[in-house]
PDB file of C-alpha atoms in Angstrom:
ATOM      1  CA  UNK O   9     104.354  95.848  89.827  1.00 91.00           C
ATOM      2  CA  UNK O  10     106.126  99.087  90.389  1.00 95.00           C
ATOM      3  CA  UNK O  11     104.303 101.840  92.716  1.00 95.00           C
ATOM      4  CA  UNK O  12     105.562 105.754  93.774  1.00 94.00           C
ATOM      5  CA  UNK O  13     104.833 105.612  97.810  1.00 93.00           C
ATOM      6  CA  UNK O  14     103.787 109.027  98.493  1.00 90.00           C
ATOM      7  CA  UNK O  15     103.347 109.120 102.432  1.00 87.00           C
ATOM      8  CA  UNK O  16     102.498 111.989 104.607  1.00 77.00           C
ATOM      9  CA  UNK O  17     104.429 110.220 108.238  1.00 75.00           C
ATOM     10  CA  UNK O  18     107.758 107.881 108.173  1.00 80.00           C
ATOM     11  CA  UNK O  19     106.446 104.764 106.839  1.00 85.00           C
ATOM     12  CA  UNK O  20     107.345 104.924 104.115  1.00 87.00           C
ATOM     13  CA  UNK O  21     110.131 102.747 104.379  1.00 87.00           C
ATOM     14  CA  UNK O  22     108.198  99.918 105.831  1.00 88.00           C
ATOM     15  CA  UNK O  23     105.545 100.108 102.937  1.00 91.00           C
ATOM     16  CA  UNK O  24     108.276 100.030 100.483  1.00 91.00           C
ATOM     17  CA  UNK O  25     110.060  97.114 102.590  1.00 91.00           C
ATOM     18  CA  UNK O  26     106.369  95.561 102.701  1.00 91.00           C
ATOM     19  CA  UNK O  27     106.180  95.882  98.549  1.00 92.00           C
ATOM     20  CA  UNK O  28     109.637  94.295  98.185  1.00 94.00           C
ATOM     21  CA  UNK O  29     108.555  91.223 100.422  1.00 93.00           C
ATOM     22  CA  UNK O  30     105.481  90.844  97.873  1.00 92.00           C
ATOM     23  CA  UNK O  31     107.573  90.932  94.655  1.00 93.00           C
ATOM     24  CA  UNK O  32     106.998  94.432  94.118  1.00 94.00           C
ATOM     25  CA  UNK O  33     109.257  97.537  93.588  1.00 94.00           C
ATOM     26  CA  UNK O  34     108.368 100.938  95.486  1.00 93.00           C
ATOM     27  CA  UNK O  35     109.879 104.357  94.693  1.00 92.00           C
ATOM     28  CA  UNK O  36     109.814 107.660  96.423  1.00 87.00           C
ATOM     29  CA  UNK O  37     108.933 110.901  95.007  1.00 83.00           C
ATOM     30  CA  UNK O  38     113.026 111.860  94.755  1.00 82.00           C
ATOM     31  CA  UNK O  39     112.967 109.268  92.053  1.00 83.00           C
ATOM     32  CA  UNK O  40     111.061 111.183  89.762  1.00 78.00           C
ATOM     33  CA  UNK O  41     112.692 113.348  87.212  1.00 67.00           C
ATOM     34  CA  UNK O  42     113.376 116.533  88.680  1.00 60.00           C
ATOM     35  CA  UNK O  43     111.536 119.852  86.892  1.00 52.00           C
ATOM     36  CA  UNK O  44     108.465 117.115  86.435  1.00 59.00           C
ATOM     37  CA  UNK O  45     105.560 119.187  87.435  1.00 58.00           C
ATOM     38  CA  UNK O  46     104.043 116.611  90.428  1.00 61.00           C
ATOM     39  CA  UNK O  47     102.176 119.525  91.903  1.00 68.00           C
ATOM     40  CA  UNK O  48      98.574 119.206  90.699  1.00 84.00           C
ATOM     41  CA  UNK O  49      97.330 115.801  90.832  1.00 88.00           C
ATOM     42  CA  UNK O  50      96.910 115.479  87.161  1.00 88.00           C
ATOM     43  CA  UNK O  51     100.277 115.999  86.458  1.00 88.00           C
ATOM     44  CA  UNK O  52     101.344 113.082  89.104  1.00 90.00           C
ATOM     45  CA  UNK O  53      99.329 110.720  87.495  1.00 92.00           C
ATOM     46  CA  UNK O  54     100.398 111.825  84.118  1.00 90.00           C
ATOM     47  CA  UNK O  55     103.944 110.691  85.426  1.00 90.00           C
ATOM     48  CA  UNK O  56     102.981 107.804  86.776  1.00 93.00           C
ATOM     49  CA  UNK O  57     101.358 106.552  83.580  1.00 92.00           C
ATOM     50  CA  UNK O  58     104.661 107.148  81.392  1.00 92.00           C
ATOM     51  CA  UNK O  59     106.046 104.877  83.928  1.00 93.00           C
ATOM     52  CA  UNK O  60     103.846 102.363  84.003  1.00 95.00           C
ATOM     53  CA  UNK O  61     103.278 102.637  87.927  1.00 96.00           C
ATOM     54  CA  UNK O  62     100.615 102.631  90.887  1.00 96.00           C
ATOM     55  CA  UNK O  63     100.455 104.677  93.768  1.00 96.00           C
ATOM     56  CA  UNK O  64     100.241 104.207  97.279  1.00 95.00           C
ATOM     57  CA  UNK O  65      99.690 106.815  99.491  1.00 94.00           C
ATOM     58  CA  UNK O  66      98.177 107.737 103.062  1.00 92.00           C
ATOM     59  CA  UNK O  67      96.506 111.297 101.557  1.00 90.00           C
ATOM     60  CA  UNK O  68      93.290 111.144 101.331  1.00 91.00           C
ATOM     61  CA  UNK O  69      92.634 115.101  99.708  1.00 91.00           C
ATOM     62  CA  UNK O  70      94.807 113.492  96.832  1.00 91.00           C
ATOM     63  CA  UNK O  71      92.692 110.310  96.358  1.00 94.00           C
ATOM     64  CA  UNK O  72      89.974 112.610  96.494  1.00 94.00           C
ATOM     65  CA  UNK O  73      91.077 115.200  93.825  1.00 93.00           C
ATOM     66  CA  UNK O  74      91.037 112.186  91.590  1.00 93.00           C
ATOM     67  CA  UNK O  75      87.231 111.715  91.728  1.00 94.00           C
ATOM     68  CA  UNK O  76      86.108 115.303  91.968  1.00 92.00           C
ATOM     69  CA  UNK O  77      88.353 116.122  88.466  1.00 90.00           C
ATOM     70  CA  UNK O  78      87.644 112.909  87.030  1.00 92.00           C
ATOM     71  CA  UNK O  79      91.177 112.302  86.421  1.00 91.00           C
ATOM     72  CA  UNK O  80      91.672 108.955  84.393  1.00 91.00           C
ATOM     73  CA  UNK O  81      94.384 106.772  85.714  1.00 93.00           C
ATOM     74  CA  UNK O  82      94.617 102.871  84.406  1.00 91.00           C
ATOM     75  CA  UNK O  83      96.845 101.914  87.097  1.00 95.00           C
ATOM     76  CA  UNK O  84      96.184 101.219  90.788  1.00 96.00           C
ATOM     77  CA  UNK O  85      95.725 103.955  93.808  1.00 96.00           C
ATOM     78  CA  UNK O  86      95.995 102.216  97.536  1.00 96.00           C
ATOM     79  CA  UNK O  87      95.427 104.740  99.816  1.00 96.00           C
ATOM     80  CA  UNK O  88      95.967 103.415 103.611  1.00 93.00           C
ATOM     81  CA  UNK O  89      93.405 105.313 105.957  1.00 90.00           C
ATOM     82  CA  UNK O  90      94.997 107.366 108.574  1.00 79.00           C
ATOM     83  CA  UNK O  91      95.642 105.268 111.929  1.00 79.00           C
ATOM     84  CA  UNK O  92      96.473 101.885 110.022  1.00 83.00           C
ATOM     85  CA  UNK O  93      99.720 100.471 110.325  1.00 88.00           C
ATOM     86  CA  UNK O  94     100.748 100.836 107.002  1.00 87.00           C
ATOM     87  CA  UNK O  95     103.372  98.004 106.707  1.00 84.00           C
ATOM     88  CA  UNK O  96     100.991  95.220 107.881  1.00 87.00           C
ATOM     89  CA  UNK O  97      98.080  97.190 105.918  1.00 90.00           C
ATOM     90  CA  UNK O  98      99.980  96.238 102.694  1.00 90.00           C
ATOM     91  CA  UNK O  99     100.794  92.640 103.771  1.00 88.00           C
ATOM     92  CA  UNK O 100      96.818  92.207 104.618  1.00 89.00           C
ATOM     93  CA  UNK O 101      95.922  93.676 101.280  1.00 93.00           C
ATOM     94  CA  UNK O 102      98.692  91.242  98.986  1.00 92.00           C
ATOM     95  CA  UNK O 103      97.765  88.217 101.471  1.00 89.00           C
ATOM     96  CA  UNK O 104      94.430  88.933  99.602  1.00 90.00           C
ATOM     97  CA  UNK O 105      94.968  90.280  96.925  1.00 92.00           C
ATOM     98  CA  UNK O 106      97.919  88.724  94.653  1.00 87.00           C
ATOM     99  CA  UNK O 107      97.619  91.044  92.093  1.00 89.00           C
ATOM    100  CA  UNK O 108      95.925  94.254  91.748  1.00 94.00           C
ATOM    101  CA  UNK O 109      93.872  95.706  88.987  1.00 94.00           C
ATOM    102  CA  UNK O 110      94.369  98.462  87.272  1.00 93.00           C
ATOM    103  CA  UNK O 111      91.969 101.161  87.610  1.00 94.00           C
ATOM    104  CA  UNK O 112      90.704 100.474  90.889  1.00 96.00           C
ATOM    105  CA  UNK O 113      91.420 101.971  94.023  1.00 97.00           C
ATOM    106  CA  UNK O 114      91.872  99.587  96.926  1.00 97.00           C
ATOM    107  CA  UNK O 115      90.886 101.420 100.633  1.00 95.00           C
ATOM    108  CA  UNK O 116      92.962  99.719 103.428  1.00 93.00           C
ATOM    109  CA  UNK O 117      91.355 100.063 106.998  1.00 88.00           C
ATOM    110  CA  UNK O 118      92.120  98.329 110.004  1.00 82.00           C
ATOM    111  CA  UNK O 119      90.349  95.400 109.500  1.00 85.00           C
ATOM    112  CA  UNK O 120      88.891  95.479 105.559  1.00 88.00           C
ATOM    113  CA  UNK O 121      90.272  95.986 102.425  1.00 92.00           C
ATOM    114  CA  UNK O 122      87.604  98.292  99.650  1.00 94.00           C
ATOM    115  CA  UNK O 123      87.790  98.212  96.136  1.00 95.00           C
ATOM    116  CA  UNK O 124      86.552 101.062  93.923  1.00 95.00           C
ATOM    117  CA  UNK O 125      86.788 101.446  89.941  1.00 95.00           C
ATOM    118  CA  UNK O 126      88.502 104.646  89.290  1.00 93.00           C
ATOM    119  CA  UNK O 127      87.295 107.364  86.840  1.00 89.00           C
ATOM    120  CA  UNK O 128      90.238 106.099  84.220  1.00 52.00           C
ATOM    121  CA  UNK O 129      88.396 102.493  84.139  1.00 49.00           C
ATOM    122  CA  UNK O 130      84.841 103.951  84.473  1.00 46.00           C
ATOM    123  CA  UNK O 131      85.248 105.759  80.860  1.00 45.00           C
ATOM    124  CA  UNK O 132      87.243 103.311  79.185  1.00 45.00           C
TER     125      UNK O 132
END
């Protein structure tokens, strides 16, 4: 699985090292094409769909823009809770989890992983 790490902090690096370790592939927002409108939430996701990717992220107002527009998204959304480490956070959650699902969104805290069907898979 491919996933754009969008993190607000600088580990970024270690949740893209953590993704690589897992057999995954993690990109930053520079590898987008530039002019792509990533702005509004909508248009993010838009991207991400023509690219057949997930998202991981530590923002929480973006995971939450999601809901409150209903924005449909078939891939998955991991959004690491502020004060996790977010390397070992993603090694906890694919030491569970071997593969995600699409359209869920998987909540990593310090000690629990939550799963939550997005909007995309609730109206499909």
């Amino acid at each position: 699985m491919q996933f754009l790490v969008v993190m607000a902090g600088p580990e970024e690096a270690g949740v893209v090292a953590e993704l690589k370790k897992h057999g995954h592939a993690g990109h930053g927002l520079g590898e987008l094409e530039e002019g792509r409108d990533v702005q509004p939430v909508a248009g993010l996701l838009k991207i991400l769909t023509e690219k057949q990717w997930g998202l991981v992220t530590n923002d929480s107002r973006l995971v939450r823009q999601v809901y409150e527009d209903g924005l449909r998204f078939g891939y998955s959304i991991v959004l690491l809770l502020e004060g996790v480490e977010a390397a070992g956070a993603m090694g906890r959650l694919f030491e569970r989890y071997k593969r995600l699902s699409g359209g869920r969104l998987y909540t990593v805290t310090g000690t629990r992983v939550k799963i939550r069907q997005l909007p995309a898979a609730a109206g499909a």
